[in-house]
Every structure is written in structure tokens, then in C-alpha cells.
Coordinates of C-alpha atoms in Angstrom, one line a residue:
M4 CA 97.8 152.6 75.1
E5 CA 96.6 149.8 72.7
V6 CA 99.0 147.4 74.4
A7 CA 97.6 148.1 77.8
L8 CA 94.0 147.7 76.5
L9 CA 95.0 144.4 74.8
G10 CA 96.6 143.2 78.0
L11 CA 93.5 144.1 80.0
F12 CA 91.3 142.2 77.6
F13 CA 93.6 139.2 77.7
I14 CA 93.5 139.1 81.5
L15 CA 89.7 139.4 81.4
Y16 CA 89.6 136.6 78.8
L17 CA 91.8 134.3 81.0
F18 CA 89.7 135.1 84.1
V19 CA 86.4 134.2 82.3
R20 CA 87.9 131.1 80.7
Y21 CA 89.1 129.8 84.1
F22 CA 85.5 129.9 85.5
V23 CA 83.9 128.5 82.3
I24 CA 86.2 125.4 81.9
D25 CA 85.3 122.2 83.6
H26 CA 88.0 121.3 86.1
D27 CA 86.8 117.8 87.1
T28 CA 88.9 114.8 86.2
P29 CA 87.3 111.9 84.4
A30 CA 87.5 109.8 87.6
E31 CA 85.6 112.5 89.5
K32 CA 82.9 112.6 86.8
D33 CA 82.7 108.8 86.9
R34 CA 82.4 108.8 90.7
R35 CA 79.3 111.0 90.4
R36 CA 78.0 109.0 87.4
F37 CA 78.3 105.6 89.2
A38 CA 77.4 106.8 92.7
D39 CA 74.6 104.2 93.0
G40 CA 76.9 101.3 92.1
I41 CA 79.7 102.6 94.4
Q42 CA 77.1 102.7 97.2
L43 CA 76.2 99.0 96.5
V44 CA 79.9 98.1 96.8
Q45 CA 80.2 100.0 100.1
L46 CA 77.1 98.2 101.4
H47 CA 78.8 94.8 100.4
R48 CA 76.1 93.9 97.9
Y49 CA 78.5 92.6 95.4
N50 CA 76.2 90.6 93.2
E51 CA 74.0 93.7 92.5
A52 CA 77.1 95.9 92.2
F53 CA 78.6 93.4 89.7
R54 CA 75.4 93.6 87.5
Y55 CA 75.5 97.4 87.8
F56 CA 79.1 97.7 86.8
N57 CA 78.9 95.1 84.1
E58 CA 76.3 97.2 82.4
A59 CA 78.3 100.3 83.1
V60 CA 81.3 98.8 81.4
Q61 CA 79.2 98.0 78.3
H62 CA 77.8 101.5 78.1
H63 CA 81.1 103.3 79.1
P64 CA 84.0 101.2 77.8
K65 CA 86.5 104.0 78.4
S66 CA 85.7 104.3 82.1
S67 CA 88.5 103.1 84.3
L68 CA 86.4 103.4 87.4
A69 CA 83.7 101.1 86.0
F70 CA 86.3 98.5 85.3
G71 CA 87.9 99.0 88.7
Y72 CA 84.7 98.5 90.6
R73 CA 83.7 95.5 88.5
A74 CA 87.1 94.1 89.4
K75 CA 86.4 94.8 93.0
C76 CA 83.2 92.7 92.7
H77 CA 85.2 89.9 91.0
L78 CA 87.7 90.1 93.9
H79 CA 85.1 89.7 96.6
Q80 CA 83.5 86.8 94.6
E81 CA 87.1 85.2 94.5
N82 CA 87.2 85.4 90.7
F83 CA 90.9 86.5 90.8
Y84 CA 91.7 86.1 87.1
S85 CA 88.6 88.0 86.0
A86 CA 89.6 90.7 88.5
L87 CA 93.1 90.9 87.1
F88 CA 91.7 91.3 83.6
D89 CA 89.4 94.1 84.6
L90 CA 92.2 95.8 86.7
N91 CA 94.6 95.7 83.8
K92 CA 92.0 97.3 81.6
A93 CA 91.3 99.9 84.3
L94 CA 94.9 100.7 84.7
S95 CA 95.5 101.0 81.0
L96 CA 92.8 103.6 80.9
D97 CA 94.0 105.5 84.0
N98 CA 97.2 104.5 85.7
T99 CA 96.8 106.8 88.7
L100 CA 94.0 105.0 90.6
S101 CA 95.6 103.7 93.8
D102 CA 92.6 101.5 94.5
S103 CA 93.1 99.6 91.3
Y104 CA 96.7 98.9 92.2
L105 CA 95.7 97.8 95.7
D106 CA 93.0 95.4 94.3
K107 CA 95.4 94.1 91.7
G108 CA 98.0 93.4 94.4
I109 CA 95.4 91.6 96.5
A110 CA 94.4 89.4 93.6
L111 CA 98.0 88.6 92.9
Y112 CA 98.6 87.9 96.6
R113 CA 95.6 85.5 96.6
L114 CA 97.1 83.8 93.6
H115 CA 100.5 83.5 95.4
E116 CA 102.3 85.8 93.0
L117 CA 104.0 87.5 95.9
D118 CA 106.8 89.5 94.1
E119 CA 104.3 91.0 91.7
A120 CA 101.8 91.7 94.5
F121 CA 104.5 93.5 96.4
R122 CA 105.2 95.7 93.4
E123 CA 101.5 96.5 93.0
F124 CA 101.1 97.4 96.7
D125 CA 104.2 99.6 96.3
K126 CA 102.4 101.4 93.4
A127 CA 99.2 101.7 95.5
I128 CA 101.2 103.4 98.2
W129 CA 102.9 105.7 95.8
Y130 CA 99.7 106.9 94.2
S131 CA 97.9 107.3 97.5
R132 CA 100.9 109.4 98.7
G133 CA 101.5 107.0 101.5
L134 CA 98.2 107.7 103.2
D135 CA 96.4 104.4 102.6
P136 CA 96.9 102.2 105.6
D137 CA 95.3 99.2 103.8
A138 CA 97.9 99.3 101.0
I139 CA 100.7 99.6 103.6
R140 CA 99.4 96.6 105.6
W141 CA 99.0 94.5 102.4
R142 CA 102.6 95.4 101.4
A143 CA 103.7 94.3 104.9
L144 CA 101.9 91.0 104.4
A145 CA 103.6 90.4 101.1
A146 CA 107.0 91.4 102.6
L147 CA 106.4 88.9 105.4
H148 CA 106.0 86.1 102.9
L149 CA 109.1 87.3 101.0
E150 CA 111.0 87.2 104.3
K151 CA 111.6 91.0 104.3
Y152 CA 110.9 91.2 108.0
A153 CA 112.4 94.7 108.7
Q154 CA 110.4 96.3 105.9
A155 CA 107.3 94.4 107.0
R156 CA 107.7 95.7 110.6
N157 CA 108.3 99.3 109.4
D158 CA 105.2 99.1 107.2
L159 CA 103.0 97.7 110.0
V160 CA 104.2 100.5 112.3
R161 CA 103.4 103.1 109.6
A162 CA 99.9 101.5 109.1
I163 CA 99.3 101.7 112.8
E164 CA 100.3 105.4 112.8
L165 CA 97.6 105.9 110.1
G166 CA 95.0 104.2 112.3
D167 CA 94.9 100.6 111.0
E168 CA 93.9 98.2 113.9
N169 CA 94.6 95.1 111.8
A170 CA 98.2 96.1 111.5
A171 CA 98.4 96.4 115.3
Y172 CA 97.1 92.8 115.5
L173 CA 99.7 91.6 113.0
L174 CA 102.5 93.3 114.8
K175 CA 101.7 91.3 117.9
Q176 CA 102.1 88.0 116.0
P177 CA 105.3 86.1 115.3
P178 CA 107.9 87.0 114.1
F179 CA 107.2 90.4 115.7
S180 CA 105.9 89.2 119.0
N181 CA 108.8 90.8 120.8
V182 CA 108.1 94.3 119.3
I183 CA 106.5 96.7 121.7
Y184 CA 104.5 99.5 120.1
S185 CA 102.2 101.8 121.9

């Protein structure tokens, strides 16, 4: 009888504990905390967003999202080395952010580090579970420069399937001009 009563209390304890514990990840909490700055980035107001996230990094030095968005601002201002610095910091704090891998790959691509860029785009695709058409298109661009044409074509077709119109345009350009995809 005592065992059954203890088992009932234990189940009740687990049930209450489940609803009391916070289930949000640090990235989800940071997305709510930095919603104003994220909105500035989405509105392409990168100078204001940079100031916002620069201050956020100073107040929250353990926030991978703040470093990632500051890097995104650096990237749009063509400060590729500063973007890489921030992205390395962001990924050292949280190595599961697919956007950070994508931005790091873009920065490396712009710096003509194509092998490294290709690997970063690969990681971005992995962490987005293959559902980010931008990462797939960028990996195809890197593969083109590395003369991996079959993989580039497959990536572009996959990006088109996910709704990327830019990939459709690229697939109509040489060396793929004979490929027909509808």
C-alpha cells in the first residue's frame, strides 16, 4: 500500500514539475529578448541594428544570437573579417544555429575561401534539416566554383523544390543551360 502511495506521489511530482519547468532554449529566449533588433535586420536597417546588437553583445556576452545578428550586420556592411570573428564567437556559444553557419559560409565565399565556405554551407544545411533553400543555393554556388557540377545541379534542383526562385535562374545559366526543369 505504501509503495502504491509513494508511486502516486512520484507521478504527481513529475506531472507538476513538467509544467513548472521552463522549456524554452536560450536561443528562443534571446529571440524574444532581441525582437526589436531582429525586426531592424528584417527591415534592412543594418546601421541601427548594428548599434542595437553591439550594445546587446556588451550587456549579454554569452548570447550567441546577439553575436550572430551583429555578424549579419557586419556581413551586409561588407566587413567580412569582423563578421567571421562574431560568427566564430556565436558558434562557440551555440553550435546549432544554422543561420550562423550560413552567414559564415557567405563571408568565407566573399573572401574566396571556397572549400571552407562549402563546408560551412554543408553545416547550415545539416542544422536546418535540409529545409533552408538559401543554404542549399549557396552550397551550389560554392560547388560551381569548385567545379562540382553534378552536386551543384542537384542542389539547385533541391532549392527549386523548396521554392527558391534564384536557384531556378541559376539553373538556366551555363553550365546548366541544357537542363530542363519544370
